[in-house]
């Protein structure tokens, strides 16, 4: 455990850590605990593409110094922000660049012609809540405030074509964000929304107080499992996701894999 002065740093758990742990504890170990394994992480074009779009939308919704307002400003910010890592060829990258351009033109056109009336309170903001033995941390794309006081946490998905309210309700990260927002603003109604950028569709879900309590119980249980887990003893278990995993080369060295 890393130390700050003489005070041990409290373990932190994030939506990414939780979903990685639930998918494969061995992958969790290699992603977050074993510095040698990081050398195996490959750049991925979908990650570069998503990060580029997030950076541009952050500037579009941010009224600060680096904010952009018009379609042409947004497209200029897109060119500036483009990340080219992970593409297999110049053609593949050019195709992705064109797609991103179309996505942003449509997004900005819709936002300017159909304003929601909501005020953006935060962009790319980290929220945290101390649960005693661990801290839950979540970085949200955006939080909007509606006229009735409702706070809506917004998450952009650059790879998805569609999204339903049920998808949002079942999304661990969105529920973590909602929980964190409710902890910070207990007197407000909170809601989460996913925007599927490729189709410009969106869906939302608001957890009831009972659902929030249940989720808090479940997430606390999983977080405590993570912080007390002995990852060295975990053996890799083959599953469909192994084929695209960066750590396959390590797991294949296990004779039982
Ligand atoms: S290869 Fe499979 S078992 Fe190994 S870390 Fe990746 S997902 Fe887990």
GROMACS .gro file of N, CA, C and O in nm, residues 59-131:
model
  292
   59UNK      N    1  -1.499   2.049  -2.404
   59UNK     CA    2  -1.482   2.191  -2.436
   59UNK      C    3  -1.613   2.255  -2.483
   59UNK      O    4  -1.638   2.372  -2.457
   60UNK      N    5  -1.697   2.176  -2.551
   60UNK     CA    6  -1.825   2.231  -2.598
   60UNK      C    7  -1.917   2.266  -2.480
   60UNK      O    8  -1.990   2.364  -2.483
   61UNK      N    9  -1.911   2.183  -2.376
   61UNK     CA   10  -2.002   2.207  -2.262
   61UNK      C   11  -1.937   2.287  -2.150
   61UNK      O   12  -2.001   2.314  -2.049
   62UNK      N   13  -1.811   2.324  -2.171
   62UNK     CA   14  -1.741   2.401  -2.069
   62UNK      C   15  -1.741   2.547  -2.109
   62UNK      O   16  -1.694   2.581  -2.217
   63UNK      N   17  -1.792   2.633  -2.021
   63UNK     CA   18  -1.796   2.775  -2.056
   63UNK      C   19  -1.666   2.846  -2.019
   63UNK      O   20  -1.656   2.967  -2.030
   64UNK      N   21  -1.565   2.770  -1.977
   64UNK     CA   22  -1.437   2.831  -1.937
   64UNK      C   23  -1.355   2.880  -2.055
   64UNK      O   24  -1.403   2.885  -2.169
   65UNK      N   25  -1.228   2.910  -2.029
   65UNK     CA   26  -1.141   2.971  -2.130
   65UNK      C   27  -1.123   2.887  -2.255
   65UNK      O   28  -1.105   2.939  -2.364
   66UNK      N   29  -1.122   2.753  -2.240
   66UNK     CA   30  -1.097   2.668  -2.356
   66UNK      C   31  -1.227   2.625  -2.423
   66UNK      O   32  -1.226   2.541  -2.511
   67UNK      N   33  -1.338   2.683  -2.380
   67UNK     CA   34  -1.468   2.643  -2.434
   67UNK      C   35  -1.483   2.676  -2.582
   67UNK      O   36  -1.425   2.773  -2.632
   68UNK      N   37  -1.562   2.595  -2.654
   68UNK     CA   38  -1.593   2.622  -2.795
   68UNK      C   39  -1.745   2.620  -2.810
   68UNK      O   40  -1.814   2.548  -2.739
   69UNK      N   41  -1.797   2.702  -2.904
   69UNK     CA   42  -1.943   2.718  -2.910
   69UNK      C   43  -2.005   2.680  -3.043
   69UNK      O   44  -2.115   2.627  -3.048
   70UNK      N   45  -1.940   2.715  -3.152
   70UNK     CA   46  -2.002   2.693  -3.283
   70UNK      C   47  -1.952   2.561  -3.344
   70UNK      O   48  -1.851   2.506  -3.299
   71UNK      N   49  -2.022   2.517  -3.451
   71UNK     CA   50  -1.980   2.392  -3.516
   71UNK      C   51  -1.838   2.403  -3.568
   71UNK      O   52  -1.758   2.311  -3.553
   72UNK      N   53  -1.803   2.518  -3.629
   72UNK     CA   54  -1.667   2.528  -3.684
   72UNK      C   55  -1.563   2.529  -3.572
   72UNK      O   56  -1.455   2.470  -3.586
   73UNK      N   57  -1.594   2.591  -3.458
   73UNK     CA   58  -1.499   2.588  -3.345
   73UNK      C   59  -1.484   2.446  -3.292
   73UNK      O   60  -1.374   2.401  -3.256
   74UNK      N   61  -1.597   2.376  -3.287
   74UNK     CA   62  -1.594   2.237  -3.238
   74UNK      C   63  -1.508   2.151  -3.330
   74UNK      O   64  -1.426   2.070  -3.285
   75UNK      N   65  -1.524   2.169  -3.462
   75UNK     CA   66  -1.447   2.087  -3.556
   75UNK      C   67  -1.298   2.122  -3.552
   75UNK      O   68  -1.213   2.034  -3.568
   76UNK      N   69  -1.267   2.250  -3.527
   76UNK     CA   70  -1.126   2.287  -3.511
   76UNK      C   71  -1.070   2.222  -3.385
   76UNK      O   72  -0.957   2.170  -3.385
   77UNK      N   73  -1.149   2.221  -3.278
   77UNK     CA   74  -1.105   2.156  -3.153
   77UNK      C   75  -1.087   2.006  -3.176
   77UNK      O   76  -0.996   1.944  -3.118
   78UNK      N   77  -1.170   1.949  -3.261
   78UNK     CA   78  -1.160   1.806  -3.294
   78UNK      C   79  -1.025   1.775  -3.359
   78UNK      O   80  -0.955   1.681  -3.321
   79UNK      N   81  -0.988   1.858  -3.456
   79UNK     CA   82  -0.858   1.835  -3.523
   79UNK      C   83  -0.743   1.848  -3.424
   79UNK      O   84  -0.649   1.768  -3.425
   80UNK      N   85  -0.752   1.949  -3.337
   80UNK     CA   86  -0.646   1.970  -3.237
   80UNK      C   87  -0.635   1.853  -3.140
   80UNK      O   88  -0.528   1.817  -3.093
   81UNK      N   89  -0.751   1.794  -3.108
   81UNK     CA   90  -0.755   1.692  -3.002
   81UNK      C   91  -0.732   1.551  -3.053
   81UNK      O   92  -0.725   1.458  -2.972
   82UNK      N   93  -0.726   1.533  -3.184
   82UNK     CA   94  -0.723   1.397  -3.241
   82UNK      C   95  -0.605   1.315  -3.186
   82UNK      O   96  -0.491   1.360  -3.183
   83UNK      N   97  -0.634   1.193  -3.144
   83UNK     CA   98  -0.530   1.101  -3.095
   83UNK      C   99  -0.518   0.989  -3.198
   83UNK      O  100  -0.619   0.924  -3.230
   84UNK      N  101  -0.397   0.968  -3.250
   84UNK     CA  102  -0.385   0.871  -3.360
   84UNK      C  103  -0.334   0.734  -3.317
   84UNK      O  104  -0.307   0.648  -3.401
   85UNK      N  105  -0.323   0.710  -3.187
   85UNK     CA  106  -0.267   0.581  -3.141
   85UNK      C  107  -0.366   0.466  -3.163
   85UNK      O  108  -0.487   0.483  -3.147
   86UNK      N  109  -0.313   0.352  -3.202
   86UNK     CA  110  -0.392   0.228  -3.205
   86UNK      C  111  -0.456   0.192  -3.338
   86UNK      O  112  -0.512   0.084  -3.351
   87UNK      N  113  -0.449   0.280  -3.437
   87UNK     CA  114  -0.510   0.248  -3.567
   87UNK      C  115  -0.415   0.159  -3.648
   87UNK      O  116  -0.293   0.176  -3.642
   88UNK      N  117  -0.472   0.067  -3.725
   88UNK     CA  118  -0.390  -0.028  -3.800
   88UNK      C  119  -0.336   0.028  -3.931
   88UNK      O  120  -0.240  -0.022  -3.986
   89UNK      N  121  -0.402   0.130  -3.983
   89UNK     CA  122  -0.356   0.188  -4.111
   89UNK      C  123  -0.406   0.331  -4.122
   89UNK      O  124  -0.497   0.374  -4.048
   90UNK      N  125  -0.348   0.404  -4.217
   90UNK     CA  126  -0.390   0.542  -4.240
   90UNK      C  127  -0.536   0.546  -4.288
   90UNK      O  128  -0.613   0.636  -4.253
   91UNK      N  129  -0.576   0.444  -4.365
   91UNK     CA  130  -0.714   0.438  -4.417
   91UNK      C  131  -0.813   0.421  -4.301
   91UNK      O  132  -0.916   0.486  -4.295
   92UNK      N  133  -0.777   0.330  -4.211
   92UNK     CA  134  -0.866   0.306  -4.096
   92UNK      C  135  -0.881   0.433  -4.013
   92UNK      O  136  -0.990   0.468  -3.968
   93UNK      N  137  -0.770   0.505  -3.998
   93UNK     CA  138  -0.775   0.628  -3.918
   93UNK      C  139  -0.857   0.736  -3.990
   93UNK      O  140  -0.935   0.807  -3.928
   94UNK      N  141  -0.840   0.745  -4.122
   94UNK     CA  142  -0.914   0.846  -4.198
   94UNK      C  143  -1.065   0.819  -4.189
   94UNK      O  144  -1.146   0.912  -4.176
   95UNK      N  145  -1.102   0.691  -4.194
   95UNK     CA  146  -1.244   0.656  -4.185
   95UNK      C  147  -1.300   0.695  -4.048
   95UNK      O  148  -1.407   0.754  -4.035
   96UNK      N  149  -1.222   0.664  -3.943
   96UNK     CA  150  -1.266   0.699  -3.808
   96UNK      C  151  -1.275   0.851  -3.792
   96UNK      O  152  -1.369   0.902  -3.731
   97UNK      N  153  -1.179   0.922  -3.849
   97UNK     CA  154  -1.180   1.068  -3.838
   97UNK      C  155  -1.308   1.124  -3.902
   97UNK      O  156  -1.374   1.213  -3.845
   98UNK      N  157  -1.345   1.070  -4.019
   98UNK     CA  158  -1.467   1.116  -4.087
   98UNK      C  159  -1.592   1.085  -4.003
   98UNK      O  160  -1.683   1.168  -3.992
   99UNK      N  161  -1.594   0.968  -3.943
   99UNK     CA  162  -1.709   0.931  -3.859
   99UNK      C  163  -1.722   1.027  -3.740
   99UNK      O  164  -1.830   1.071  -3.705
  100UNK      N  165  -1.606   1.055  -3.679
  100UNK     CA  166  -1.607   1.144  -3.562
  100UNK      C  167  -1.658   1.283  -3.599
  100UNK      O  168  -1.733   1.346  -3.525
  101UNK      N  169  -1.618   1.327  -3.716
  101UNK     CA  170  -1.661   1.458  -3.764
  101UNK      C  171  -1.814   1.462  -3.779
  101UNK      O  172  -1.880   1.556  -3.734
  102UNK      N  173  -1.867   1.356  -3.840
  102UNK     CA  174  -2.014   1.349  -3.858
  102UNK      C  175  -2.086   1.346  -3.723
  102UNK      O  176  -2.187   1.412  -3.703
  103UNK      N  177  -2.030   1.267  -3.631
  103UNK     CA  178  -2.091   1.257  -3.497
  103UNK      C  179  -2.098   1.395  -3.432
  103UNK      O  180  -2.201   1.436  -3.378
  104UNK      N  181  -1.987   1.469  -3.440
  104UNK     CA  182  -1.982   1.599  -3.372
  104UNK      C  183  -2.073   1.702  -3.441
  104UNK      O  184  -2.139   1.781  -3.374
  105UNK      N  185  -2.075   1.699  -3.575
  105UNK     CA  186  -2.162   1.795  -3.646
  105UNK      C  187  -2.308   1.773  -3.604
  105UNK      O  188  -2.381   1.867  -3.577
  106UNK      N  189  -2.347   1.645  -3.599
  106UNK     CA  190  -2.486   1.616  -3.562
  106UNK      C  191  -2.513   1.653  -3.415
  106UNK      O  192  -2.614   1.712  -3.381
  107UNK      N  193  -2.417   1.618  -3.329
  107UNK     CA  194  -2.434   1.646  -3.186
  107UNK      C  195  -2.452   1.796  -3.162
  107UNK      O  196  -2.544   1.840  -3.093
  108UNK      N  197  -2.361   1.874  -3.220
  108UNK     CA  198  -2.365   2.019  -3.198
  108UNK      C  199  -2.491   2.078  -3.261
  108UNK      O  200  -2.559   2.163  -3.201
  109UNK      N  201  -2.528   2.030  -3.381
  109UNK     CA  202  -2.650   2.078  -3.446
  109UNK      C  203  -2.771   2.054  -3.357
  109UNK      O  204  -2.854   2.144  -3.336
  110UNK      N  205  -2.783   1.932  -3.303
  110UNK     CA  206  -2.896   1.900  -3.215
  110UNK      C  207  -2.894   1.986  -3.089
  110UNK      O  208  -2.996   2.038  -3.045
  111UNK      N  209  -2.774   2.001  -3.030
  111UNK     CA  210  -2.764   2.075  -2.903
  111UNK      C  211  -2.802   2.222  -2.923
  111UNK      O  212  -2.866   2.283  -2.836
  112UNK      N  213  -2.763   2.278  -3.039
  112UNK     CA  214  -2.792   2.420  -3.061
  112UNK      C  215  -2.937   2.443  -3.102
  112UNK      O  216  -2.998   2.545  -3.068
  113UNK      N  217  -2.997   2.344  -3.173
  113UNK     CA  218  -3.134   2.364  -3.221
  113UNK      C  219  -3.238   2.316  -3.119
  113UNK      O  220  -3.353   2.359  -3.121
  114UNK      N  221  -3.201   2.223  -3.032
  114UNK     CA  222  -3.297   2.171  -2.933
  114UNK      C  223  -3.238   2.178  -2.792
  114UNK      O  224  -3.207   2.075  -2.731
  115UNK      N  225  -3.220   2.299  -2.738
  115UNK     CA  226  -3.161   2.308  -2.604
  115UNK      C  227  -3.253   2.243  -2.500
  115UNK      O  228  -3.376   2.250  -2.512
  116UNK      N  229  -3.193   2.176  -2.401
  116UNK     CA  230  -3.274   2.105  -2.300
  116UNK      C  231  -3.323   2.200  -2.190
  116UNK      O  232  -3.409   2.165  -2.112
  117UNK      N  233  -3.265   2.319  -2.183
  117UNK     CA  234  -3.301   2.411  -2.076
  117UNK      C  235  -3.220   2.386  -1.950
  117UNK      O  236  -3.231   2.459  -1.852
  118UNK      N  237  -3.138   2.282  -1.952
  118UNK     CA  238  -3.058   2.250  -1.833
  118UNK      C  239  -2.930   2.333  -1.833
  118UNK      O  240  -2.882   2.375  -1.937
  119UNK      N  241  -2.877   2.352  -1.714
  119UNK     CA  242  -2.751   2.425  -1.698
  119UNK      C  243  -2.641   2.324  -1.667
  119UNK      O  244  -2.660   2.238  -1.579
  120UNK      N  245  -2.528   2.334  -1.739
  120UNK     CA  246  -2.418   2.242  -1.709
  120UNK      C  247  -2.343   2.291  -1.585
  120UNK      O  248  -2.295   2.404  -1.581
  121UNK      N  249  -2.338   2.203  -1.484
  121UNK     CA  250  -2.270   2.241  -1.358
  121UNK      C  251  -2.124   2.198  -1.357
  121UNK      O  252  -2.038   2.269  -1.307
  122UNK      N  253  -2.097   2.077  -1.408
  122UNK     CA  254  -1.961   2.024  -1.405
  122UNK      C  255  -1.932   1.951  -1.536
  122UNK      O  256  -2.020   1.887  -1.591
  123UNK      N  257  -1.807   1.960  -1.581
  123UNK     CA  258  -1.760   1.873  -1.691
  123UNK      C  259  -1.632   1.805  -1.644
  123UNK      O  260  -1.547   1.868  -1.579
  124UNK      N  261  -1.619   1.677  -1.679
  124UNK     CA  262  -1.500   1.597  -1.642
  124UNK      C  263  -1.463   1.620  -1.497
  124UNK      O  264  -1.353   1.664  -1.464
  125UNK      N  265  -1.555   1.591  -1.410
  125UNK     CA  266  -1.534   1.618  -1.267
  125UNK      C  267  -1.526   1.487  -1.189
  125UNK      O  268  -1.604   1.395  -1.213
  126UNK      N  269  -1.430   1.483  -1.097
  126UNK     CA  270  -1.419   1.364  -1.013
  126UNK      C  271  -1.498   1.384  -0.885
  126UNK      O  272  -1.488   1.488  -0.820
  127UNK      N  273  -1.579   1.284  -0.849
  127UNK     CA  274  -1.651   1.284  -0.722
  127UNK      C  275  -1.597   1.169  -0.638
  127UNK      O  276  -1.554   1.066  -0.693
  128UNK      N  277  -1.598   1.187  -0.506
  128UNK     CA  278  -1.551   1.080  -0.419
  128UNK      C  279  -1.634   1.078  -0.292
  128UNK      O  280  -1.688   1.180  -0.250
  129UNK      N  281  -1.644   0.959  -0.234
  129UNK     CA  282  -1.713   0.948  -0.105
  129UNK      C  283  -1.638   0.846  -0.020
  129UNK      O  284  -1.603   0.737  -0.067
  130UNK      N  285  -1.614   0.887   0.105
  130UNK     CA  286  -1.537   0.803   0.197
  130UNK      C  287  -1.632   0.708   0.270
  130UNK      O  288  -1.720   0.752   0.344
  131UNK      N  289  -1.614   0.578   0.247
  131UNK     CA  290  -1.698   0.477   0.311
  131UNK      C  291  -1.633   0.421   0.438
  131UNK      O  292  -1.678   0.320   0.491
   0.00000   0.00000   0.00000
